[in-house]
Coordinates of C-alpha atoms in Angstrom, one line a residue:
Chain A
S1 CA 94.9 -13.5 143.7
I2 CA 95.8 -10.4 141.8
N3 CA 99.4 -10.1 140.4
P4 CA 100.2 -6.5 140.6
L5 CA 102.8 -6.5 137.8
L6 CA 105.0 -4.4 140.1
Y7 CA 108.3 -5.2 138.3
E8 CA 106.9 -4.5 135.0
T9 CA 105.4 -1.1 136.4
Q10 CA 108.9 -0.3 137.4
F11 CA 110.4 -1.0 134.1
F12 CA 107.7 0.4 131.7
G13 CA 106.8 3.4 134.0
F14 CA 103.1 2.5 133.7
T15 CA 101.0 -0.7 134.8
P16 CA 100.4 -3.1 132.1
Q17 CA 96.7 -3.0 133.2
T18 CA 96.4 0.8 132.4
C19 CA 98.2 0.0 129.1
M20 CA 95.6 -2.4 128.0
L21 CA 92.9 -0.5 129.4
R22 CA 94.1 2.8 127.3
I23 CA 94.3 0.4 124.2
Y24 CA 90.9 -0.9 124.8
I25 CA 89.2 2.7 125.0
A26 CA 91.3 3.9 122.0
F27 CA 89.9 0.9 120.1
Q28 CA 86.1 1.6 121.5
D29 CA 86.4 5.2 120.8
Y30 CA 87.6 4.6 117.1
L31 CA 84.7 2.1 116.6
F32 CA 82.1 4.8 117.7
E33 CA 83.7 7.4 115.5
V34 CA 83.5 4.8 112.5
M35 CA 79.8 4.1 113.3
V36 CA 79.0 7.8 113.3
A37 CA 80.6 8.3 109.9
V38 CA 79.0 5.2 108.5
E39 CA 75.8 6.4 109.8
K40 CA 76.0 9.8 108.3
V41 CA 76.9 8.1 104.9
I42 CA 73.7 5.9 104.9
L43 CA 71.4 8.8 106.0
K44 CA 72.7 10.8 103.2
K45 CA 72.5 8.0 100.8
A46 CA 68.9 7.1 101.8
S47 CA 67.8 10.6 101.5
S48 CA 69.0 10.8 97.9
L49 CA 67.5 7.4 96.8
P50 CA 64.3 7.8 95.0
G51 CA 61.3 6.1 97.0
S52 CA 63.2 5.3 100.1
T53 CA 61.0 4.6 103.0
L54 CA 63.9 4.7 105.6
S55 CA 63.6 7.0 108.2
A56 CA 66.4 8.3 110.5
V57 CA 64.9 6.5 113.5
Q58 CA 65.3 3.2 111.8
I59 CA 68.7 3.9 110.6
R60 CA 69.8 4.9 114.1
G61 CA 68.2 1.6 115.4
S62 CA 70.3 -0.4 112.8
T63 CA 73.4 1.5 113.7
E64 CA 73.1 0.7 117.4
T65 CA 72.5 -3.0 116.7
F66 CA 75.3 -3.0 114.5
L67 CA 77.4 -1.1 117.3
R68 CA 76.5 -4.0 119.8
F69 CA 77.3 -6.8 117.5
M70 CA 80.8 -5.3 116.9
R71 CA 81.3 -4.4 120.5
E72 CA 80.7 -8.1 121.4
R73 CA 83.1 -9.5 118.8
F74 CA 85.6 -6.9 119.7
N75 CA 85.2 -7.8 123.6
R76 CA 85.9 -11.4 122.6
L77 CA 88.9 -10.9 120.6
F78 CA 90.4 -8.2 122.9
V79 CA 90.5 -10.7 125.9
K80 CA 92.6 -12.9 123.6
M81 CA 94.8 -9.8 122.5
E82 CA 95.2 -8.8 126.1
Q83 CA 96.3 -12.1 127.2
V84 CA 98.9 -12.3 124.4
L85 CA 100.2 -8.9 125.2
L86 CA 100.4 -9.4 128.9
Q87 CA 102.1 -12.6 128.6
L88 CA 104.5 -11.9 125.8
V89 CA 104.9 -8.3 125.5
L90 CA 104.4 -6.4 128.8
N91 CA 106.1 -9.0 130.8
I92 CA 109.4 -9.5 132.6
P93 CA 110.3 -13.0 133.0
P94 CA 111.1 -14.2 136.6
N95 CA 114.9 -14.7 136.0
I96 CA 115.4 -11.3 135.0
L97 CA 117.0 -8.6 137.1
L98 CA 116.9 -5.0 135.8
P99 CA 120.0 -3.2 135.6
E100 CA 119.1 -0.6 138.3
D101 CA 118.5 -3.3 140.7
R102 CA 122.0 -5.1 140.4
S103 CA 122.9 -3.8 143.9
H104 CA 120.2 -6.2 145.3
E105 CA 121.5 -9.3 143.3
K106 CA 123.2 -10.3 146.7
Y107 CA 120.6 -9.3 149.0
P108 CA 121.7 -9.4 152.9
Q109 CA 121.1 -13.0 153.8
G110 CA 121.2 -12.5 157.5
R111 CA 122.4 -10.7 160.6
E112 CA 126.0 -11.2 159.4
D113 CA 125.5 -9.6 156.0
F114 CA 123.6 -6.6 157.7
H115 CA 126.2 -6.1 160.1
L116 CA 128.6 -5.9 157.2
L117 CA 126.5 -3.3 155.5
Q118 CA 126.4 -1.3 158.8
Q119 CA 130.2 -1.4 158.9
E120 CA 130.5 -0.4 155.4
V121 CA 128.1 2.7 156.1
E122 CA 130.1 3.7 159.2
Q123 CA 133.3 3.5 156.9
L124 CA 131.9 5.8 154.4
R125 CA 130.9 8.2 157.1
L126 CA 134.6 8.2 158.2
R127 CA 135.7 8.8 154.7
Y128 CA 133.1 11.7 154.2
K129 CA 134.4 13.4 157.1
A130 CA 138.1 12.8 156.3
E131 CA 137.3 14.2 152.8
L132 CA 135.4 17.1 154.2
G133 CA 138.6 18.0 156.5
A134 CA 140.7 17.8 153.6
K135 CA 138.3 20.2 151.9
H136 CA 138.8 22.8 154.6
A137 CA 142.4 22.4 154.8
L138 CA 142.9 22.9 151.1
L139 CA 140.7 26.0 151.3
A140 CA 142.5 27.4 154.1
E141 CA 145.9 26.8 152.3
L142 CA 144.4 28.9 149.3
E143 CA 143.8 31.6 151.5
V144 CA 147.3 31.6 153.0
Q145 CA 148.9 31.4 149.4
K146 CA 146.7 34.6 148.5
V147 CA 148.3 36.5 151.4
T148 CA 151.8 35.0 150.7
Q149 CA 151.8 35.8 147.0
A150 CA 150.5 39.4 147.7
R151 CA 153.5 39.8 150.0
L152 CA 156.1 38.3 147.6
K153 CA 154.6 40.4 144.7
K154 CA 155.1 43.5 146.9
T155 CA 158.7 42.7 147.4
L156 CA 159.1 42.3 143.5
H157 CA 157.4 45.4 143.1
W158 CA 159.9 47.2 145.3
F159 CA 162.6 45.7 143.5
D160 CA 161.1 47.1 140.1
G161 CA 161.2 50.6 141.8
L162 CA 164.9 50.1 142.4
G163 CA 165.4 49.6 138.4
D164 CA 165.8 46.5 136.2
A165 CA 167.6 43.2 137.4
H166 CA 171.1 44.9 136.9
G167 CA 170.4 48.0 139.2
P168 CA 169.1 51.4 138.3
L169 CA 169.6 51.9 134.5
G170 CA 173.2 52.3 133.8
L171 CA 174.3 51.8 137.2
G172 CA 176.6 48.9 136.2
E173 CA 178.1 50.9 133.2
M174 CA 178.6 53.9 135.2
M175 CA 180.5 52.0 137.9
A176 CA 182.7 50.4 135.5
F177 CA 183.5 53.6 133.5
L178 CA 184.3 55.4 136.9
I179 CA 186.4 52.7 138.2
Q180 CA 188.3 52.5 134.7
H181 CA 188.7 56.4 134.8
S182 CA 189.8 56.3 138.4
G183 CA 192.5 53.8 137.3
R184 CA 193.7 56.1 134.8
L185 CA 193.6 59.1 136.9
R186 CA 195.6 57.1 139.5
S187 CA 198.6 56.2 136.7
I188 CA 198.3 59.6 135.5
T189 CA 198.8 61.3 139.2
Q190 CA 201.8 58.6 139.9
D191 CA 203.2 59.9 136.4
V192 CA 203.0 63.4 137.2
T193 CA 204.2 63.2 140.7
Q194 CA 207.3 61.0 139.4
K195 CA 207.9 63.8 136.6
S196 CA 207.4 66.8 139.2
K197 CA 210.0 65.3 141.5
Chain B
E1 CA 131.1 14.2 145.1
Q2 CA 133.4 15.6 148.0
E3 CA 136.4 13.6 146.5
R4 CA 135.6 15.1 143.0
E5 CA 135.6 18.6 144.4
N6 CA 138.7 17.9 146.3
V7 CA 140.6 17.0 143.3
K8 CA 140.0 20.2 141.7
L9 CA 140.6 22.1 145.0
A10 CA 144.1 20.1 145.2
E11 CA 145.0 21.3 141.6
M12 CA 144.4 24.9 142.6
V13 CA 146.7 24.6 145.8
L14 CA 149.4 23.0 143.6
E15 CA 149.3 25.9 140.9
G16 CA 149.3 28.4 144.0
R17 CA 152.5 26.6 145.3
K18 CA 154.1 26.7 141.9
Q19 CA 153.2 30.6 141.9
V20 CA 154.6 31.0 145.4
L21 CA 158.0 29.3 144.3
E22 CA 158.4 31.2 141.0
L23 CA 158.0 34.4 142.9
Q24 CA 160.5 33.4 145.4
Q25 CA 162.9 32.4 142.6
Q26 CA 162.4 35.9 141.0
I27 CA 163.4 37.6 144.2
Q28 CA 166.2 35.5 144.8
A29 CA 167.6 36.1 141.1
R30 CA 166.8 40.0 141.7
K31 CA 168.7 40.0 145.1
Q32 CA 171.8 38.0 143.7
A33 CA 172.0 40.5 140.6
W34 CA 172.4 43.5 143.1
Q35 CA 174.9 41.5 145.1
M36 CA 177.0 40.9 142.2
L37 CA 177.1 44.5 141.4
T38 CA 178.9 45.1 144.6
Q39 CA 181.6 42.9 143.5
V40 CA 182.4 45.4 140.7
P41 CA 184.0 48.2 142.8
K42 CA 185.8 45.5 145.1
Chain C
A1 CA 85.6 -11.5 144.6
L2 CA 85.7 -7.9 143.6
E3 CA 85.9 -6.7 147.3
A4 CA 88.6 -9.2 147.9
S5 CA 90.7 -8.0 145.0
M6 CA 90.1 -4.6 146.2
T7 CA 91.5 -5.5 149.8
E8 CA 94.6 -7.0 148.1
I9 CA 95.2 -4.1 146.2
K10 CA 94.9 -1.6 149.2
E11 CA 97.4 -4.1 151.1
Y12 CA 99.9 -3.9 148.1
I13 CA 99.6 -0.1 148.1
A14 CA 100.0 0.2 151.7
R15 CA 103.1 -2.1 151.8
L16 CA 104.5 -0.1 149.0
S17 CA 103.8 3.4 150.6
L18 CA 105.4 1.9 153.9
E19 CA 108.5 0.8 152.1
C20 CA 108.8 4.1 150.4
T21 CA 108.5 5.9 153.7
N22 CA 111.2 3.6 155.1
W23 CA 113.5 4.3 152.3
D24 CA 112.9 8.0 152.6
Q25 CA 113.6 7.9 156.3
L26 CA 116.9 6.0 155.6
L27 CA 117.9 8.5 153.1
L28 CA 117.0 11.4 155.6
H29 CA 119.0 9.7 158.2
H30 CA 122.0 9.7 156.2
Q31 CA 121.5 13.1 155.1
K32 CA 121.3 14.3 158.4
E33 CA 124.4 12.5 159.5
A34 CA 126.4 14.2 156.4
E35 CA 125.1 17.6 157.6
K36 CA 126.1 17.0 161.1
I37 CA 129.7 16.3 160.4
S38 CA 129.8 19.4 158.0
R39 CA 128.4 21.6 160.7
T40 CA 130.8 20.3 163.2
L41 CA 133.8 21.2 161.0
E42 CA 132.3 24.6 160.0
E43 CA 131.9 25.5 163.8
A44 CA 135.7 24.4 164.2
K45 CA 136.7 26.7 161.4
I46 CA 134.7 29.7 162.8
A47 CA 136.1 29.1 166.3
D48 CA 139.3 29.0 164.6
I49 CA 140.2 25.6 166.1
E50 CA 143.1 23.8 164.4
L51 CA 141.8 20.7 162.5
D52 CA 143.4 17.7 163.5
S53 CA 145.7 16.6 160.9
T54 CA 144.8 12.9 161.3
L55 CA 141.6 13.9 160.1
Y56 CA 142.3 14.8 156.6
L57 CA 145.7 12.5 156.2
Q58 CA 143.0 9.8 155.4
S59 CA 141.7 11.5 152.7
S60 CA 142.3 11.4 149.1
Q61 CA 144.5 14.2 149.1
S62 CA 146.7 13.2 152.0
E63 CA 150.0 13.4 149.9
I64 CA 149.3 17.1 148.8
L65 CA 148.1 18.2 152.4
S66 CA 151.3 16.5 154.1
T67 CA 153.7 18.3 151.7
K68 CA 152.4 21.8 152.7
P69 CA 155.3 24.2 152.5
D70 CA 156.2 26.5 155.6
Y71 CA 154.4 29.8 154.4
Q72 CA 155.3 31.7 157.4
K73 CA 158.9 30.9 156.9
I74 CA 158.7 32.0 153.5
L75 CA 157.2 35.4 154.7
D76 CA 159.9 35.7 157.2
S77 CA 162.3 35.4 154.7
Q78 CA 161.4 38.6 153.2
N79 CA 162.9 40.3 156.5
E80 CA 166.2 38.7 155.3
V81 CA 166.0 39.9 151.7
F82 CA 165.4 43.5 152.7
N83 CA 168.3 43.4 155.3
C84 CA 170.7 41.9 152.7
M85 CA 169.5 44.6 150.3
E86 CA 170.1 47.4 152.9
M87 CA 173.6 46.1 153.1
V88 CA 174.1 45.8 149.3
I89 CA 172.9 49.5 148.8
D90 CA 175.0 50.7 151.8
E91 CA 178.1 49.1 150.2
L92 CA 177.2 50.6 146.7
Q93 CA 176.8 53.9 148.0
G94 CA 180.1 53.6 150.2
S95 CA 182.0 52.6 147.0
I96 CA 180.5 55.5 145.0
R97 CA 181.4 58.0 147.7
L98 CA 185.0 56.7 147.7
L99 CA 185.3 57.1 144.1
Y100 CA 184.0 60.7 144.2
S101 CA 186.2 61.4 147.0
F102 CA 189.1 60.0 145.1
M103 CA 188.3 62.4 142.0
E104 CA 188.0 65.2 144.4
D105 CA 191.3 64.6 145.9
T106 CA 193.0 63.9 142.4
T107 CA 191.5 67.3 141.1
Q108 CA 192.7 69.0 144.2
F109 CA 196.3 67.5 143.4
F110 CA 196.3 68.7 139.9
K111 CA 195.0 72.2 140.7
K112 CA 198.0 72.4 143.3
V113 CA 200.6 70.9 140.7
S114 CA 199.4 73.3 137.8

């Protein structure tokens, strides 16, 4: 039976099998590259050696034999390496719960728990409705505030037109002067009236 | 998310209420200053 | 053996796809519910229906919303301010007229006397 290694895939973001396959292919590619390089060197050396009877075809044959041999060795070793990596590295122990799955720790055990979950969902729905209502109410108040502030600023602006906070410039002083002056005039008038009598 | 948005909106509303109150107080102060002026000639 | 493995893998894929679809459908269901709630409130707003205050008093901002000032009263009080100012200015005008008339009378009196 296949173990699909789903939890490991969730954690790593790739399947362990794909990972091993990629490693295998990488090794294979490298082996092939090395063989090609080695063959080139041998060809060069063979052609430069005096009295060499080695042909390119012979060298190619040997290279292919060597490659086959290396491949077989590698495949055997890789089986062991794959086992170790899958068991010890690309593996999540069965008792481990990933942090992202903490909400599933207490999986609903039956009808009761499911019923509780449904109640919770309904409560959340009501809370959301209330919050949305609050948002509309707050936005409405902001609109009313704008209108009210504009009206109040208009009134203040009207007061500005009348003059500063103590009335039109100098009104207070002028009034005080007039009253003082009137007081003096009154006493002078009384004085003159008496003297003229 | 809606709760977070509402907190920001509520802050704006409180600020707006404060401004309205300040404007009202300023108007009251101006009105009272003018009213005091009528006391002078009395 | 290979065929059996392939069948098993196909079964896993089918099961996972089905679970994916179910989760997506559940999410869609919740999103639609949320949209429905939002639309109902928008329609009420457009139709200018007054929101039931009990609705948002359950929200996180209930305290702020329940202490809303009476903005209409504030706006209405501006009339009172202008009425008051009219009286103040009338009174000031009256006082200044009185003072001028007194000065006029006094000027006439001194002219007569002199």
